[in-house]
CSV table of C-alpha atoms and ligand atoms in Angstrom, one decimal:
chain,number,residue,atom,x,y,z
K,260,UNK,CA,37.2,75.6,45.4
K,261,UNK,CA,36.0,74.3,48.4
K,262,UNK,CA,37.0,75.9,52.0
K,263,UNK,CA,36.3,74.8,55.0
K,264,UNK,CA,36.2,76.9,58.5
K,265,UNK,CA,35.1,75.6,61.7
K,266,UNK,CA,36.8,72.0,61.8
K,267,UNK,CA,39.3,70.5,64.0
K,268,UNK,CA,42.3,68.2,63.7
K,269,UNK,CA,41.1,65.5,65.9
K,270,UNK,CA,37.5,65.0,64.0
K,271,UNK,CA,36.4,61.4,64.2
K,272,UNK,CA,33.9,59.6,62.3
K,273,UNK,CA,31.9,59.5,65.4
K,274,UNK,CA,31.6,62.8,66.4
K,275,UNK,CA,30.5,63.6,62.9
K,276,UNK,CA,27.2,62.3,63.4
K,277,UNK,CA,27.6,65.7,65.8
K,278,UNK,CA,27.5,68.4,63.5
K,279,UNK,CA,25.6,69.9,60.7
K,280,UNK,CA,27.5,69.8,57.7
K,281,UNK,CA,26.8,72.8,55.4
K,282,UNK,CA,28.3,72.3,52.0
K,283,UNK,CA,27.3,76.1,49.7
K,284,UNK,CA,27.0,75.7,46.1
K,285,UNK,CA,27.3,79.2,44.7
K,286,UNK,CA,29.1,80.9,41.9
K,287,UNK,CA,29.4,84.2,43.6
K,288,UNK,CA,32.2,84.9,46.5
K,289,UNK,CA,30.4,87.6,48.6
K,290,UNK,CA,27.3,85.5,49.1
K,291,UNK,CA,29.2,83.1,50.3
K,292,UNK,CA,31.3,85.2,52.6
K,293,UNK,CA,27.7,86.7,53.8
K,294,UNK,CA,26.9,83.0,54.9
K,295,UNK,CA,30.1,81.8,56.1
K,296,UNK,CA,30.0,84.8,59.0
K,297,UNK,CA,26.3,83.6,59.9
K,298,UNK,CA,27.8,80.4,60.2
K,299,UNK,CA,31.3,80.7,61.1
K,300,UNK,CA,30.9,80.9,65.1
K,301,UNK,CA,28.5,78.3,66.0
K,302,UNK,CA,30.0,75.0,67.4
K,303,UNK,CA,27.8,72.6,65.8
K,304,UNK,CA,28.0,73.7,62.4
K,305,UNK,CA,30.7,73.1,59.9
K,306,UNK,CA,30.6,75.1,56.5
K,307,UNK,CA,31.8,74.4,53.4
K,308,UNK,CA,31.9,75.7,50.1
K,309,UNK,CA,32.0,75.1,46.7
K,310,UNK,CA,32.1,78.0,43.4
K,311,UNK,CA,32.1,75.3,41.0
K,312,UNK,CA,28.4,73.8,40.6
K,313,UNK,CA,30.1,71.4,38.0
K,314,UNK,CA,32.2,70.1,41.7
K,315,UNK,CA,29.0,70.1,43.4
K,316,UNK,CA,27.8,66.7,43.9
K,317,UNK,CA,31.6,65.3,44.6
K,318,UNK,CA,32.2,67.8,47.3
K,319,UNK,CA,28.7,67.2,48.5
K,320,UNK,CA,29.9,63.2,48.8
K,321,UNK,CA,33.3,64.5,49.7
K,322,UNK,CA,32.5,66.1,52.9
K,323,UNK,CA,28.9,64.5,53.6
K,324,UNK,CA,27.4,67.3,53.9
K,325,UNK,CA,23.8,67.2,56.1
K,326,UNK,CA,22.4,70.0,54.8
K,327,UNK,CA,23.1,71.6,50.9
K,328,UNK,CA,22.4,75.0,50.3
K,329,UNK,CA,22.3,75.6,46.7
K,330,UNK,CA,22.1,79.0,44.6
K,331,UNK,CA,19.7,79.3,41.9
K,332,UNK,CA,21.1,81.4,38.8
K,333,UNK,CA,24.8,79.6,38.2
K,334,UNK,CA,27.3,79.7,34.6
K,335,UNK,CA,27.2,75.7,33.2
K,336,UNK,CA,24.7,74.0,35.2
K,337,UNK,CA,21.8,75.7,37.2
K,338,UNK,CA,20.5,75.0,40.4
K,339,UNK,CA,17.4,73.6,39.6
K,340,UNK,CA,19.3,70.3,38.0
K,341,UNK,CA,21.7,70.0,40.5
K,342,UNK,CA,18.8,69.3,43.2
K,343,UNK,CA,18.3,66.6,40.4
K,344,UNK,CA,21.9,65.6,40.6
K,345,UNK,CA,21.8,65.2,44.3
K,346,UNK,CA,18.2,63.3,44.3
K,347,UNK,CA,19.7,61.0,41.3
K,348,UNK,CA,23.0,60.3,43.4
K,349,UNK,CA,22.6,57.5,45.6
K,350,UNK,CA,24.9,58.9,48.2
K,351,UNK,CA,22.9,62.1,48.4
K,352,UNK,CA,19.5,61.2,47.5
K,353,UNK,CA,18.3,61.9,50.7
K,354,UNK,CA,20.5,64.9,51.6
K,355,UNK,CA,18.2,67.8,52.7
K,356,UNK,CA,18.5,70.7,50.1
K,357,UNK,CA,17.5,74.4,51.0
K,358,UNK,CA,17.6,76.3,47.7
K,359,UNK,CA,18.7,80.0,47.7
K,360,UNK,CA,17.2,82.2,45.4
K,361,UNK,CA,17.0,85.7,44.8
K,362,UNK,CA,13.6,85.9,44.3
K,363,UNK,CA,10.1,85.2,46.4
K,364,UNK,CA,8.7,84.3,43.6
K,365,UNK,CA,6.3,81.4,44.4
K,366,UNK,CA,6.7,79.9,40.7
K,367,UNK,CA,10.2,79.5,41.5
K,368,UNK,CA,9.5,77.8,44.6
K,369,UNK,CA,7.3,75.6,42.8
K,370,UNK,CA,9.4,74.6,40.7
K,371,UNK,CA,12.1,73.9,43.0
K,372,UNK,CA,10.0,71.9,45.3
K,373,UNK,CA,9.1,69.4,42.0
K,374,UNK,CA,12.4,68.8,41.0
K,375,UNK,CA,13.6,67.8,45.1
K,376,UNK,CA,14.3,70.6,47.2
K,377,UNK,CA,13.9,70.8,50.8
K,378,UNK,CA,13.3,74.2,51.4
K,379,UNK,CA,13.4,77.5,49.9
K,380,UNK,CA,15.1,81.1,51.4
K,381,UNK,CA,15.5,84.3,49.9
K,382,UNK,CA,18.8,85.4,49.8
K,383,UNK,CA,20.2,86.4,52.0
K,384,UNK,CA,18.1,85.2,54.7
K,385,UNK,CA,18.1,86.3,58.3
K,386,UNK,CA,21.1,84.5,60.3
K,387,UNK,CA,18.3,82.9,62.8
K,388,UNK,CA,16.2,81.7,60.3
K,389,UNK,CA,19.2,80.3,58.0
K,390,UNK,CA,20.4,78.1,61.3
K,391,UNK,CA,17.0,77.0,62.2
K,392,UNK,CA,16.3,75.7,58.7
K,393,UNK,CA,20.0,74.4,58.9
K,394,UNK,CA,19.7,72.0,62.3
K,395,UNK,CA,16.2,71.2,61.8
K,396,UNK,CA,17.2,69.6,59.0
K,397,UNK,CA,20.1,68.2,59.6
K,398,UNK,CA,18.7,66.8,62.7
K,399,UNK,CA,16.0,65.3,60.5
K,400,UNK,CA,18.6,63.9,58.4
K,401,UNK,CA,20.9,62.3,60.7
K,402,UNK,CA,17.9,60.7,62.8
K,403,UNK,CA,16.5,59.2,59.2
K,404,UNK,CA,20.4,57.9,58.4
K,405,UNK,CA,21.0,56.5,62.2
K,406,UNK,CA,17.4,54.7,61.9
K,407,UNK,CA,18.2,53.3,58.4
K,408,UNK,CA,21.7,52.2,59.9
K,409,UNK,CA,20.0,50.3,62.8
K,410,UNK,CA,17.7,48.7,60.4
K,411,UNK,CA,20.3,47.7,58.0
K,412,UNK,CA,22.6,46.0,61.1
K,413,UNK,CA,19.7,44.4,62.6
K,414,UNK,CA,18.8,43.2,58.9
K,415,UNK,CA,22.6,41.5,58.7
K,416,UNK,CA,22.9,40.3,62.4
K,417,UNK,CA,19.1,38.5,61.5
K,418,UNK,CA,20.8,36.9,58.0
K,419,UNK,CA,23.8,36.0,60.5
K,420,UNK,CA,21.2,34.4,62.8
K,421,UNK,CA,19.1,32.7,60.9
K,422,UNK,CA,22.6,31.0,59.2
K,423,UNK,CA,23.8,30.1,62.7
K,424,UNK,CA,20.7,28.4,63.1
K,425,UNK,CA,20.4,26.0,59.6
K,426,UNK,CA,24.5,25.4,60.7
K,427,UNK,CA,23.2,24.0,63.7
K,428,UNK,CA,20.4,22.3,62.8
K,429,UNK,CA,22.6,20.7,60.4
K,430,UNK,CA,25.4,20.2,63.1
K,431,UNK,CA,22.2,18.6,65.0
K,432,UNK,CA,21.1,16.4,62.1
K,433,UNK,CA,24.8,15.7,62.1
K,434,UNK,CA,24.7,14.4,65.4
K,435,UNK,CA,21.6,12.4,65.7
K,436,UNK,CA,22.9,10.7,62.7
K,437,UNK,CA,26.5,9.4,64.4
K,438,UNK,CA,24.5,8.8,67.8
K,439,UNK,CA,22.8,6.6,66.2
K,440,UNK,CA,25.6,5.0,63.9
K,441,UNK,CA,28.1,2.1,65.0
K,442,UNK,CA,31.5,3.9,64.4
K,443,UNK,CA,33.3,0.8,62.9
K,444,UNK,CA,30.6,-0.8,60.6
K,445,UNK,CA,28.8,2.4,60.0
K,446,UNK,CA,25.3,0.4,60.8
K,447,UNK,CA,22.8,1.4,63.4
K,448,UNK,CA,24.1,1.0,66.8
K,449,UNK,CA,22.8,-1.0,69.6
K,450,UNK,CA,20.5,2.4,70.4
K,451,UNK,CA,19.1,2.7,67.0
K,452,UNK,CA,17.9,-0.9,67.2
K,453,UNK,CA,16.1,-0.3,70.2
K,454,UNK,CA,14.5,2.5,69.4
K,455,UNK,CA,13.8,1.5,65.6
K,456,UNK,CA,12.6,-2.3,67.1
K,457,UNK,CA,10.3,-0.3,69.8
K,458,UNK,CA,9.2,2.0,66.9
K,459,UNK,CA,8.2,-1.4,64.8
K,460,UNK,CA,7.2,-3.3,67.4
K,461,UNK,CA,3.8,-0.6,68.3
K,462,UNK,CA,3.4,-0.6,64.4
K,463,UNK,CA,3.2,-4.3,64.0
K,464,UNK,CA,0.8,-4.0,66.8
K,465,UNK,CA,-1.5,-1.7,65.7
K,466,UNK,CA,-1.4,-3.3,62.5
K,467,UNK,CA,-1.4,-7.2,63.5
K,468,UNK,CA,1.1,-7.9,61.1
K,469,UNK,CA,3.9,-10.2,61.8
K,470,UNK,CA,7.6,-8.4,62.5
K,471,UNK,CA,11.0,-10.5,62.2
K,472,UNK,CA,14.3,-10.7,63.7
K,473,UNK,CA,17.5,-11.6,62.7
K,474,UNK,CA,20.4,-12.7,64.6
K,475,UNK,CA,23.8,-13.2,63.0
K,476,UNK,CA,26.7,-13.8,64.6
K,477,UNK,CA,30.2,-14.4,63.0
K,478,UNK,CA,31.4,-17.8,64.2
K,479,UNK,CA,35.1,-18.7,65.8
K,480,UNK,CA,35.5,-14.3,65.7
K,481,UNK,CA,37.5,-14.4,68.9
K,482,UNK,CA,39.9,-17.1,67.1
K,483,UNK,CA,40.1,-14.8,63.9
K,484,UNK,CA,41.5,-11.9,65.9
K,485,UNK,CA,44.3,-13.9,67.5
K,486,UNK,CA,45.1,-15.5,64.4
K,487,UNK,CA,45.0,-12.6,62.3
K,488,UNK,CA,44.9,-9.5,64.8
K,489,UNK,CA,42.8,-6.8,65.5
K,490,UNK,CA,43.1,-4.7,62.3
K,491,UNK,CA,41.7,-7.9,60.2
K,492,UNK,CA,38.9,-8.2,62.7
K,493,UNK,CA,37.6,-5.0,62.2
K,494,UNK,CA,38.1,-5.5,58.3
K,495,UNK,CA,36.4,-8.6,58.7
K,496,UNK,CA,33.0,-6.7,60.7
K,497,UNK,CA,33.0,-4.0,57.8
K,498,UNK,CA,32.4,-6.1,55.1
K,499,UNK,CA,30.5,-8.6,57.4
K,500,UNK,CA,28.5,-5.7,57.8
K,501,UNK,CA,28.5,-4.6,54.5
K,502,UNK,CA,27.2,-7.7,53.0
K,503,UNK,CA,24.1,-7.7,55.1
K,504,UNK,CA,23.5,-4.0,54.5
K,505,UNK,CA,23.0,-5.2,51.0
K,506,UNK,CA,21.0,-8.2,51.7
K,507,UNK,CA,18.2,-6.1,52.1
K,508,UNK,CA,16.7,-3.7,50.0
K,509,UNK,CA,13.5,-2.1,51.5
K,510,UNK,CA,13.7,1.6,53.4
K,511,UNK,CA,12.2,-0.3,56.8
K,512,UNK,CA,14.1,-3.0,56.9
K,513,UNK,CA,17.4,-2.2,59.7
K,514,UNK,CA,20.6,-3.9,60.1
K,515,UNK,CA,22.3,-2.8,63.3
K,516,UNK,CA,25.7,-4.1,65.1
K,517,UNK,CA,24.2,-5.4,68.3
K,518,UNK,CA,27.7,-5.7,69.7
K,519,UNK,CA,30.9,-7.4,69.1
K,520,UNK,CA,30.6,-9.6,66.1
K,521,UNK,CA,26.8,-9.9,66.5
K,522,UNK,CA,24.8,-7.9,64.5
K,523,UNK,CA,20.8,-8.0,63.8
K,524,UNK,CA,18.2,-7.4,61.6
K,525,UNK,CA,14.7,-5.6,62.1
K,526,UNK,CA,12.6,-7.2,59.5
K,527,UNK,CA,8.7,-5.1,59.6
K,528,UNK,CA,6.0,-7.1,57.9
K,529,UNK,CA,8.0,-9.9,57.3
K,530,UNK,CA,6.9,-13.8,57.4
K,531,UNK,CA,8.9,-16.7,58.9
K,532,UNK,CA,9.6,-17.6,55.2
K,533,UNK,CA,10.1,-14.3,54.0
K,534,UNK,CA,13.0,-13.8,57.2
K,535,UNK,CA,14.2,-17.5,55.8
K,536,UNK,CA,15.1,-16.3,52.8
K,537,UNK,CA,16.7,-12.9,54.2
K,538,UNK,CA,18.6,-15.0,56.2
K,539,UNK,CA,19.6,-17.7,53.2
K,540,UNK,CA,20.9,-14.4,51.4
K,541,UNK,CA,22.6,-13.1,54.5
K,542,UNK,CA,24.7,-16.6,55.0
K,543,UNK,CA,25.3,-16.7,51.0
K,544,UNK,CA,26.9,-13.3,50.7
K,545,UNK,CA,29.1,-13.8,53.9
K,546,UNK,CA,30.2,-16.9,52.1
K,547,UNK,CA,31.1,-15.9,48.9
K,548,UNK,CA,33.2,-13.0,50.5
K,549,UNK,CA,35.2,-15.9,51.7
K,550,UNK,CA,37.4,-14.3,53.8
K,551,UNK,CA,39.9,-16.9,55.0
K,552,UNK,CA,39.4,-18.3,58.7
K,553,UNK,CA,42.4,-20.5,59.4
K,554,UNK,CA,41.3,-21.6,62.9
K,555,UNK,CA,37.7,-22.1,62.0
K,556,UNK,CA,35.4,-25.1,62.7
K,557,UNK,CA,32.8,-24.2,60.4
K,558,UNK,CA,34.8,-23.3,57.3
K,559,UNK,CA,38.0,-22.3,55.8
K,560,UNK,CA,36.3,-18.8,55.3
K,561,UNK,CA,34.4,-16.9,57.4
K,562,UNK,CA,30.8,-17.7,57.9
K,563,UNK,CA,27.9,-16.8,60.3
K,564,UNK,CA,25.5,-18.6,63.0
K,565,UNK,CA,21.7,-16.8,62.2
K,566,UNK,CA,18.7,-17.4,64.3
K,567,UNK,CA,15.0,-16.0,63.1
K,568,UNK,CA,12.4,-15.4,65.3
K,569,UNK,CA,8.9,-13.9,63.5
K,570,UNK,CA,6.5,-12.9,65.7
K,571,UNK,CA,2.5,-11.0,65.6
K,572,UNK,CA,2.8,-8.6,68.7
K,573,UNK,CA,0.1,-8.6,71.2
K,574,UNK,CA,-1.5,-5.3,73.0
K,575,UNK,CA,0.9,-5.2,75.7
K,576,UNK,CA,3.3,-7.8,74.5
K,577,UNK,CA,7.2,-6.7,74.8
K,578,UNK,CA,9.7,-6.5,72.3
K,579,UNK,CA,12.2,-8.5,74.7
K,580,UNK,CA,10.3,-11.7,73.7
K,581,UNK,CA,10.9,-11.7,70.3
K,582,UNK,CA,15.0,-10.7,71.1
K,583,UNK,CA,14.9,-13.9,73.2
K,584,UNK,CA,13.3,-16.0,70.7
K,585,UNK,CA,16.1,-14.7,68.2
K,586,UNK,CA,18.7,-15.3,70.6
K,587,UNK,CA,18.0,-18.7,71.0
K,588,UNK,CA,17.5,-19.4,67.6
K,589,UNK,CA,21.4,-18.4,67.3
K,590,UNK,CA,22.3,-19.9,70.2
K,591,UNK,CA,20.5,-23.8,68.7
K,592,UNK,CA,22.3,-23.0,65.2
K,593,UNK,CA,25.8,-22.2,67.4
K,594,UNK,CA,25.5,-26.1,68.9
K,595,UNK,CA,24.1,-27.2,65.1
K,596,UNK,CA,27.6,-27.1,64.1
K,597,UNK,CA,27.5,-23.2,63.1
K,598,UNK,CA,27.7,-21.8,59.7
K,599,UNK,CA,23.6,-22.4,59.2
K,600,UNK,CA,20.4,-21.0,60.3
K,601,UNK,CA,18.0,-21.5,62.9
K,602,UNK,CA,14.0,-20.3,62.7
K,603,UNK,CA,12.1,-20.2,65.5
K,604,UNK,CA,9.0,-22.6,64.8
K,605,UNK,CA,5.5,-21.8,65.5
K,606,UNK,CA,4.4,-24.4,67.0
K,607,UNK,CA,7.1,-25.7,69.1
K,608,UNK,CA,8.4,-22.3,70.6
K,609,UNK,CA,5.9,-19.4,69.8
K,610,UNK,CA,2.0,-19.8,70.4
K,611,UNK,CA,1.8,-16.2,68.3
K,612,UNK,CA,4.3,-16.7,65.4
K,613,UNK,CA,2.1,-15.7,62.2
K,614,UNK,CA,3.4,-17.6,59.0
M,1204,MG,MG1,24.4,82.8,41.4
């Protein structure tokens, strides 16, 4: 059985929080009648009642009650094991329980204290005392649930933070790495080189050894586009670009797209010789794509222009001199007929080439 008094139709979950809710566990109808009149008239209260102590811990989960008060001396199950119940029950553990005997006897109370009660009245108690006990509690309760509640939602919106966060350090990674990445030939870009040769350029200082550059350039290009258009073109720079990703094989060496059909090669503590026979490689595995190139001068296929430059940087030197030397290197193998390879010479063009 379980009545309920002192509630209105337009209850809301909010409001809830409001009110004390009294649920009465007690087999016997004229106790509970004595309480419900204690009860009945004050606004903030809300009483209900159950006869059946086997109902007990549903209707206290039924009605969420704040405040339980529980008889002692019940048929099937007595009062001291349902304060068990209520502290085993997850959704009541922490529901305040005033126990309602009929005796002061302090053994009793005792006992009822170890196995979870709240508090302890004599039946039947005076009507001010029953609703002090009753809001102190309940006030006590609600605060302790509206604290764990705030906990619990700063708790998830901290989870939901911190996996904004590695989402947009990821998106950031993300970023960084097509900022830096030639959309076409997926290669560094023309900013990755220059950072990456800057970078390379204050090691090989530092650490006096030598630093090479390679500059390849696919030869007759503008004449392959008009022959073949501008699709083939770009297929032609991916697998251009492709091949001399895989001409090199250690984690400092870069190949960038330095624009157009010109791409280049950061080569760290690399020799004259050692860029030589990058280079070789580089020219071998454009070649044995052999892509046709109708309107070529060089080949039937499509082949490349490379010019080396090696250089030992100097404290205070600048990177641009070692792009120059490059440059011209590829410009001398462009009027040697293309389709070969140029290396800047020590003595005849760089006073601080190291081979
Ligand atoms: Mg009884």
């Amino acid at each position: 059985m379980n009545r309920e008094e002192n509630s209105s139709a337009d209850d809301t979950e909010t409001d809830h929080a409001k009110w004390a809710v009294v649920l009465l566990v007690d087999d016997q109808a004229m106790i509970a009648e004595g309480i419900r009149r204690m009860i009945a008239d004050e606004p903030d209260i809300r009483f209900h009642y159950c006869a059946d102590p086997k109902k007990a811990v549903h209707e206290a989960i039924a009605c969420k009650a704040t405040v339980i008060l529980q008889d002692l001396v019940m048929p099937d199950v007595d009062g001291m094991t349902l304060v068990r119940f209520y502290r085993n029950n997850p959704s009541t553990r922490d529901v305040p329980v005033i126990v309602l005997s009929s005796k002061d006897d302090p053994n009793i109370k005792s006992d009822a204290f170890d196995h979870g009660a709240t508090d302890y009245l004599v039946k039947l108690p005076e009507k001010v005392e029953l609703l002090a006990r009753i809001r102190a509690h309940a006030k006590s309760y609600i605060a302790q649930k509206e604290r764990d509640e705030a906990f619990s939602n700063l708790r998830s919106m901290q989870e939901q933070l911190e996996k904004m966060n590695t989402e947009l350090s990821r998106s950031n990674r993300e970023l960084q790495r097509l900022s830096a990445m030639d959309g076409l030939t997926g290669l560094a870009n023309r900013r990755q080189f220059d950072t990456s040769l800057e970078v390379e350029w204050q090691r090989a200082t530092r650490s006096s050894l030598p630093l090479s550059l390679i500059f390849a350039d696919i030869d007759f290009f503008k004449r392959f586009n008009d022959h073949y258009g501008h699709q083939c073109g770009d297929d032609c720079l991916q697998r251009v670009a492709n091949a001399l990703q895989h001409s090199i094989h250690r984690p400092a060496d870069l190949v960038s797209r330095y624009g157009g059909e010109e791409f280049v090669m950061i080569l760290p503590e690399t020799t004259a010789d050692g860029a030589k026979t990058v280079a070789d490689k580089v020219l071998a595995a454009v070649a044995s794509l052999n892509i046709p190139h109708a309107n070529s001068e060089a080949a039937e296929h499509v082949t490349l222009s490379i010019g080396v430059a090696t250089l030992c940087p100097k404290e205070g030197s600048q990177p641009q001199e070692l792009i120059e030397t490059a440059d011209k290197m590829l410009y001398r193998a462009k009027e040697s007929g293309r389709n070969c390879i140029e290396v800047a010479q020590p003595s005849s063009t760089l006073k601080s080439v190291c081979n």
